[in-house]
PDB file of C-alpha atoms and ligand atoms in Angstrom:
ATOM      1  CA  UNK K   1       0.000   0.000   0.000  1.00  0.00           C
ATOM      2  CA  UNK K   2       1.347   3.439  -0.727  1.00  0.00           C
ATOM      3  CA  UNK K   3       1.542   5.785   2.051  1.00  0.00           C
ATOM      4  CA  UNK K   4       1.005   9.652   2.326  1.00  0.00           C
ATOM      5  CA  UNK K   5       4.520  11.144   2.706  1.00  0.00           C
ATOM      6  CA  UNK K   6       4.261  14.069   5.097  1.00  0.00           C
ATOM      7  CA  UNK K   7       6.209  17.463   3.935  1.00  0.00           C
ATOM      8  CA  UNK K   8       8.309  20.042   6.512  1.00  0.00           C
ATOM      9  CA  UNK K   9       6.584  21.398   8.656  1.00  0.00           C
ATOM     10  CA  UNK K  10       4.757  18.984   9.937  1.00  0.00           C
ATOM     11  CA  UNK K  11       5.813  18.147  13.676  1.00  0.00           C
ATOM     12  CA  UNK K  12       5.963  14.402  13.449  1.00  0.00           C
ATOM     13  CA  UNK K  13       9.243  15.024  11.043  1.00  0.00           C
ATOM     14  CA  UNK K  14      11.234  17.122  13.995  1.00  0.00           C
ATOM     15  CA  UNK K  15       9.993  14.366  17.130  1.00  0.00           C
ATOM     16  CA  UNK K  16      12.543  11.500  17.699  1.00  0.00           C
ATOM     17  CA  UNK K  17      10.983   7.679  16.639  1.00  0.00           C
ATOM     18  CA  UNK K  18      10.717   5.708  19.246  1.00  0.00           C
ATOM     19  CA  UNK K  19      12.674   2.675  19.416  1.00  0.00           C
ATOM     20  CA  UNK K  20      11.165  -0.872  17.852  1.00  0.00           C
ATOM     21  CA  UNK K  21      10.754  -3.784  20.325  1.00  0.00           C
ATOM     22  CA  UNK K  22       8.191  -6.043  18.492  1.00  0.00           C
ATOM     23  CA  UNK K  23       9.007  -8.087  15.611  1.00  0.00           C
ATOM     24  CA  UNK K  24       5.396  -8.660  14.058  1.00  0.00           C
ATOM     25  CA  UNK K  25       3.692  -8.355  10.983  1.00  0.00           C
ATOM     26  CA  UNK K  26       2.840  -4.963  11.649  1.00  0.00           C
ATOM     27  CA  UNK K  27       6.530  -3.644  11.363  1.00  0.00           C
ATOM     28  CA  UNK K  28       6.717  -6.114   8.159  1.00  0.00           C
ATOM     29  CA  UNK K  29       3.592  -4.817   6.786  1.00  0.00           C
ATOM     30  CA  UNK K  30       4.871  -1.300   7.569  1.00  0.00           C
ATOM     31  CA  UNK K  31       8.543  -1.994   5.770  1.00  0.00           C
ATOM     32  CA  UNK K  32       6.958  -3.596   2.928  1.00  0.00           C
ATOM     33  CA  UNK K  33       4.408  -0.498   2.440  1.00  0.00           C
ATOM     34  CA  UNK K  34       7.127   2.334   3.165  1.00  0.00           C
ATOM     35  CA  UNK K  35       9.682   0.088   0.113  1.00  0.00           C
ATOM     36  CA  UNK K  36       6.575   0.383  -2.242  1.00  0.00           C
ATOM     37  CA  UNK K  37       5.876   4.211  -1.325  1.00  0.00           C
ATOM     38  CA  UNK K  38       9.705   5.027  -2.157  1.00  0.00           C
ATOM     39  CA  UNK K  39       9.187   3.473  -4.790  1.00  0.00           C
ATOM     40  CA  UNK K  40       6.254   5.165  -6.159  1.00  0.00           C
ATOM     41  CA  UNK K  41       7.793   8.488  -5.316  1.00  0.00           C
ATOM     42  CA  UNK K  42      11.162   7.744  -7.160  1.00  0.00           C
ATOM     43  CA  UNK K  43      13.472   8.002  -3.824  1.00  0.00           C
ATOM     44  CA  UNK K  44      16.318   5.642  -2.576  1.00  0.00           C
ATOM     45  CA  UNK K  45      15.253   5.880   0.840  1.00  0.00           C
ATOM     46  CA  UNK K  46      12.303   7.092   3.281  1.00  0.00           C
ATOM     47  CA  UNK K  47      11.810   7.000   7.243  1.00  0.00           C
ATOM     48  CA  UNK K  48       8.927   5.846   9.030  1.00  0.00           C
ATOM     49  CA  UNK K  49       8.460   9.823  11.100  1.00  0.00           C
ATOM     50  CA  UNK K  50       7.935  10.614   6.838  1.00  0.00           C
ATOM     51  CA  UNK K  51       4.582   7.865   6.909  1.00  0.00           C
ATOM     52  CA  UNK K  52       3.470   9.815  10.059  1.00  0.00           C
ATOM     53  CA  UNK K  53       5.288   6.483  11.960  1.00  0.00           C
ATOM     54  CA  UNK K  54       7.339   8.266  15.009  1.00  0.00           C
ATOM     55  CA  UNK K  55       9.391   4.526  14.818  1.00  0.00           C
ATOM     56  CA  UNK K  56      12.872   3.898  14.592  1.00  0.00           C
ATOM     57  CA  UNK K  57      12.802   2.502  10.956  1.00  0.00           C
ATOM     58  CA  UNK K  58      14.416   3.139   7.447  1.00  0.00           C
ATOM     59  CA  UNK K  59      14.536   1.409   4.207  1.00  0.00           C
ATOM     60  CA  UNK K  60      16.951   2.014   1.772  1.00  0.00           C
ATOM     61  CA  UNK K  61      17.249   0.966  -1.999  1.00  0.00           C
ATOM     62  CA  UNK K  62      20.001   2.388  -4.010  1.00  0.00           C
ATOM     63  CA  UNK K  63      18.729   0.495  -7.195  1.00  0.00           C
ATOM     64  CA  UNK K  64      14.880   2.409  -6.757  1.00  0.00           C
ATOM     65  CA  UNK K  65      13.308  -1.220  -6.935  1.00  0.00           C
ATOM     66  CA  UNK K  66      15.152  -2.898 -10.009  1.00  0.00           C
ATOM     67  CA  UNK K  67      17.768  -5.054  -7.670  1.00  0.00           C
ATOM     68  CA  UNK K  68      16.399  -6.304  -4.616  1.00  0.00           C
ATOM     69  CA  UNK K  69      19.664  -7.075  -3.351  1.00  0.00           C
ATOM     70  CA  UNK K  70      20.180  -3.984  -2.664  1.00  0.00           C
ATOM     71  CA  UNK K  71      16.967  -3.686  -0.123  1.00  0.00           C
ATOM     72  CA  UNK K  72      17.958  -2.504   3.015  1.00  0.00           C
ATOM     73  CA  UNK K  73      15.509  -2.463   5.895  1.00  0.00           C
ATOM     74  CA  UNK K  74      16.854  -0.946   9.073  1.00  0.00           C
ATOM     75  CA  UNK K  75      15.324  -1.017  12.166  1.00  0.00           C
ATOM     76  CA  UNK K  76      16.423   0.870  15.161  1.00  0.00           C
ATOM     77  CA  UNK K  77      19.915   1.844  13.287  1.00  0.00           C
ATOM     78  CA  UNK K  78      22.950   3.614  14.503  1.00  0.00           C
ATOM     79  CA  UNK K  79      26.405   5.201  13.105  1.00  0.00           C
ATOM     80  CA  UNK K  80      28.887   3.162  15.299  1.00  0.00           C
ATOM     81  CA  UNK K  81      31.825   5.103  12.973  1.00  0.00           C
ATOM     82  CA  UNK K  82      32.265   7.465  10.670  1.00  0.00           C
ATOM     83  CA  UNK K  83      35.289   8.935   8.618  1.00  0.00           C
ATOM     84  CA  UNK K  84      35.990  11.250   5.636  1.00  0.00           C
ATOM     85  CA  UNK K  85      33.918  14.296   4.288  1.00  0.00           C
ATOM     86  CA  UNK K  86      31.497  14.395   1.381  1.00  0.00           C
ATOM     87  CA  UNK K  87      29.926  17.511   0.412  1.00  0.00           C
ATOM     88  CA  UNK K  88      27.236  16.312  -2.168  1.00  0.00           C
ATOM     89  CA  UNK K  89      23.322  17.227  -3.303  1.00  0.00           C
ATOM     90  CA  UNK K  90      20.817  16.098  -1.362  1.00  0.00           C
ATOM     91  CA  UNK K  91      17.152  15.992  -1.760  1.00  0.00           C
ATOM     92  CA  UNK K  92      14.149  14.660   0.482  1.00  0.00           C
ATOM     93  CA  UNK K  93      10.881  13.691   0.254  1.00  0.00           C
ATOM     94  CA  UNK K  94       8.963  15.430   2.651  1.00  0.00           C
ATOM     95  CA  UNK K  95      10.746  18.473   0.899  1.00  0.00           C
ATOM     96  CA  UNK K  96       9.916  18.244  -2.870  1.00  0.00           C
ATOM     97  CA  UNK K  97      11.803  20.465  -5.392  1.00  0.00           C
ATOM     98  CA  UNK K  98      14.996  21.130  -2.856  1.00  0.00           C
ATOM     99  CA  UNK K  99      17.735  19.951  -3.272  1.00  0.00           C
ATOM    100  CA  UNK K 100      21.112  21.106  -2.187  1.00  0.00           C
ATOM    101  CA  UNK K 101      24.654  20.099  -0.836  1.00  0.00           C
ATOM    102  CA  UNK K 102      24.927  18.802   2.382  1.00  0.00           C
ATOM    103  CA  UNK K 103      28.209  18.076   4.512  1.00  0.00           C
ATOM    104  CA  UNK K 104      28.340  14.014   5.365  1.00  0.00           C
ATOM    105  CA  UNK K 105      31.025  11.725   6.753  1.00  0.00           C
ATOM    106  CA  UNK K 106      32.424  10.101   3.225  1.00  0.00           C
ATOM    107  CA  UNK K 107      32.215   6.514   4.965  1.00  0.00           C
ATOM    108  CA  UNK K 108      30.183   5.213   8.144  1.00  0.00           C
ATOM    109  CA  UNK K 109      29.564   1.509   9.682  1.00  0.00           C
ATOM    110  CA  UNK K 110      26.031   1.335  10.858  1.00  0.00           C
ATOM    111  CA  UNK K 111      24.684  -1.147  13.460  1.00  0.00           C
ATOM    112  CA  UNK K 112      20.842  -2.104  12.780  1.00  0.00           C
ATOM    113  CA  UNK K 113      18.589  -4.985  13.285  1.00  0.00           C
ATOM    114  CA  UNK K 114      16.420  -6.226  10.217  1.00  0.00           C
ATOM    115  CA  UNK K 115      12.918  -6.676  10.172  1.00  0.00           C
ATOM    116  CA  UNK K 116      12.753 -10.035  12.414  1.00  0.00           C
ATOM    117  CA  UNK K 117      15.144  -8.533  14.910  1.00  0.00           C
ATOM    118  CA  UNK K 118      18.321  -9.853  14.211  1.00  0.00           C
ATOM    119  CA  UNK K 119      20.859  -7.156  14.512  1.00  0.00           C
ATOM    120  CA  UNK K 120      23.862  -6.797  11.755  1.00  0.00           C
ATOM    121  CA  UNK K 121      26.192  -4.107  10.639  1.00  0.00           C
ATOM    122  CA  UNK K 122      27.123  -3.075   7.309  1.00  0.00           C
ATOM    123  CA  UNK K 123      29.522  -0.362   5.586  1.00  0.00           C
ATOM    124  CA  UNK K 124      28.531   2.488   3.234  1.00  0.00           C
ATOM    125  CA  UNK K 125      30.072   4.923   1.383  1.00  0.00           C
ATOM    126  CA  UNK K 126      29.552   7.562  -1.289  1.00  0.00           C
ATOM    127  CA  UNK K 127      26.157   7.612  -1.837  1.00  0.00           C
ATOM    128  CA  UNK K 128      25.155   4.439   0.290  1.00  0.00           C
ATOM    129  CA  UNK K 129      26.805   6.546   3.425  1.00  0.00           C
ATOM    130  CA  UNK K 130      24.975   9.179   2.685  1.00  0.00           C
ATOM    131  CA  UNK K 131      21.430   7.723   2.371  1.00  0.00           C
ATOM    132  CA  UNK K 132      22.507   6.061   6.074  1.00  0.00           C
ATOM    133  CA  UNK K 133      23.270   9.521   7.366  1.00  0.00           C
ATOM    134  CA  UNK K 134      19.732  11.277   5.875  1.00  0.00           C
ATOM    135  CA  UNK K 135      18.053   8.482   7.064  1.00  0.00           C
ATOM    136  CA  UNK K 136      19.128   8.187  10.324  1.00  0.00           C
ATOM    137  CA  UNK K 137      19.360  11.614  11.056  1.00  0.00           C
ATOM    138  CA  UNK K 138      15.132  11.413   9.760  1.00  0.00           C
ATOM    139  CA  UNK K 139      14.419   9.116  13.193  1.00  0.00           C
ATOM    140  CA  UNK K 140      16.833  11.528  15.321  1.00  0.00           C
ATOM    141  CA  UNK K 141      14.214  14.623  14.096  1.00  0.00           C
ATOM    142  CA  UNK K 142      16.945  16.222  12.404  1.00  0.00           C
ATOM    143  CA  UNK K 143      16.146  17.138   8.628  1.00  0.00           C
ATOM    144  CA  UNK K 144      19.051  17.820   5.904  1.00  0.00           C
ATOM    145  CA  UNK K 145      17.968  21.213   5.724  1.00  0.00           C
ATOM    146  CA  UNK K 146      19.727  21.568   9.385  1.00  0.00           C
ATOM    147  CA  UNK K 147      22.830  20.039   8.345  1.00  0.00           C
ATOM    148  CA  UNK K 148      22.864  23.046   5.377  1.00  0.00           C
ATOM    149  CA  UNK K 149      24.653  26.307   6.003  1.00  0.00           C
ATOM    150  CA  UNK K 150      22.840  28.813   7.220  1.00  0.00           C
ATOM    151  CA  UNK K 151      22.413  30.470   3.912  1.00  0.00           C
ATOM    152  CA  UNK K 152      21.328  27.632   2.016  1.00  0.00           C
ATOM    153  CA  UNK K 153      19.065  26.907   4.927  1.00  0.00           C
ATOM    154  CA  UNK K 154      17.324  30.391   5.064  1.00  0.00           C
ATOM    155  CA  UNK K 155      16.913  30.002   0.865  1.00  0.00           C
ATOM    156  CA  UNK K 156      15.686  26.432   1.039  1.00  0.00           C
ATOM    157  CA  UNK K 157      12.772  27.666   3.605  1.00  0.00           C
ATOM    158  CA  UNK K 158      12.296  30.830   1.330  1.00  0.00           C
ATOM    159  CA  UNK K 159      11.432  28.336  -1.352  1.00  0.00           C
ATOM    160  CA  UNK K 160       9.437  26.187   0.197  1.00  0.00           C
ATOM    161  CA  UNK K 161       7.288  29.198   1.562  1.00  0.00           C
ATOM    162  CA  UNK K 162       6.859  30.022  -1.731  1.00  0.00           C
ATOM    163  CA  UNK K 163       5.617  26.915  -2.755  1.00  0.00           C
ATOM    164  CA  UNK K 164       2.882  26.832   0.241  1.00  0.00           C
ATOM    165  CA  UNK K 165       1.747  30.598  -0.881  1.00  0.00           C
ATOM    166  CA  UNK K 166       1.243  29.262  -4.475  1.00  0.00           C
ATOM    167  CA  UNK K 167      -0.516  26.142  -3.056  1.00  0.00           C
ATOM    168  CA  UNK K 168       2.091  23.632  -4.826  1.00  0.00           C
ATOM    169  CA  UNK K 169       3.280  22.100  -1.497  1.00  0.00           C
TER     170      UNK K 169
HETATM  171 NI1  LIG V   1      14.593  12.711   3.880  1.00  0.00          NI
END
């Protein structure tokens, strides 16, 4: 089932998830829908607090559906290290139309557990780090445009108030 993805500013986006402690087939029905809603909307990743879900949850797909071996479901992840700097373009779903660079660690090791519980960790760099750092960062409350300068910040929220006065939000 695709899921309404909820746009800045609404408040579930800024509150922390709370942590996953059931395994069931509501967190598998919940994965499953929130791969297929990425999907629909042509992203590589998407956080539950972005379903209106405050849960600790992520999923992740670099290939946007067309290698499943590269579907990553995260539950209750953490950044155990990080190294390097990246300075790349990001964008995010619950802010259409933006898009601009953000400051990352180049590589980071994150610790997860899938979606029966069983925890794992797994590198990422480039891109792959990048998505864990958004993504993460989306079940802290903390949205990329926070991790912009303060200029590109202040022009990203001039844009999007733009786009609520003209109703295309
Ligand atoms: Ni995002």
């Amino acid at each position: 089932m695709i899921l309404k993805i909820v746009k800045y500013p609404e408040p579930v986006l800024e509150r922390p998830g709370e942590p996953v402690t059931e395994f069931n087939d509501e967190l598998r029905n919940l994965i499953a829908d929130m791969f297929e809603t990425t999907y629909a909307s042509q992203g590589i990743g998407l956080a539950a607090p972005q379903v209106g879900v405050s849960k600790r949850v992520t999923v992740i797909d670099l290939s946007m559906g067309k290698d499943p071996a590269q579907k990553l479901a995260l539950v209750n992840p953490e950044i155990i290290v990080s190294e390097g700097r990246q300075y790349e373009e990001e964008g995010c779903l619950s802010f259409p139309d933006i898009r601009e660079k953000v400051v990352r660690a180049a590589k980071v090791r994150i610790r997860a557990q899938d979606e029966n519980g069983k925890w794992f960790e797994m590198d990422g760099e480039e891109l792959l780090a990048r998505a864990f750092q958004h993504e993460i960062d989306h079940l802290d409350g903390v949205l990329f445009i926070f991790r912009m300068s303060a200029l590109k910040r202040s022009l990203s929220l001039r844009r999007v108030r733009k786009m609520q006065s003209e109703g295309s939000w």
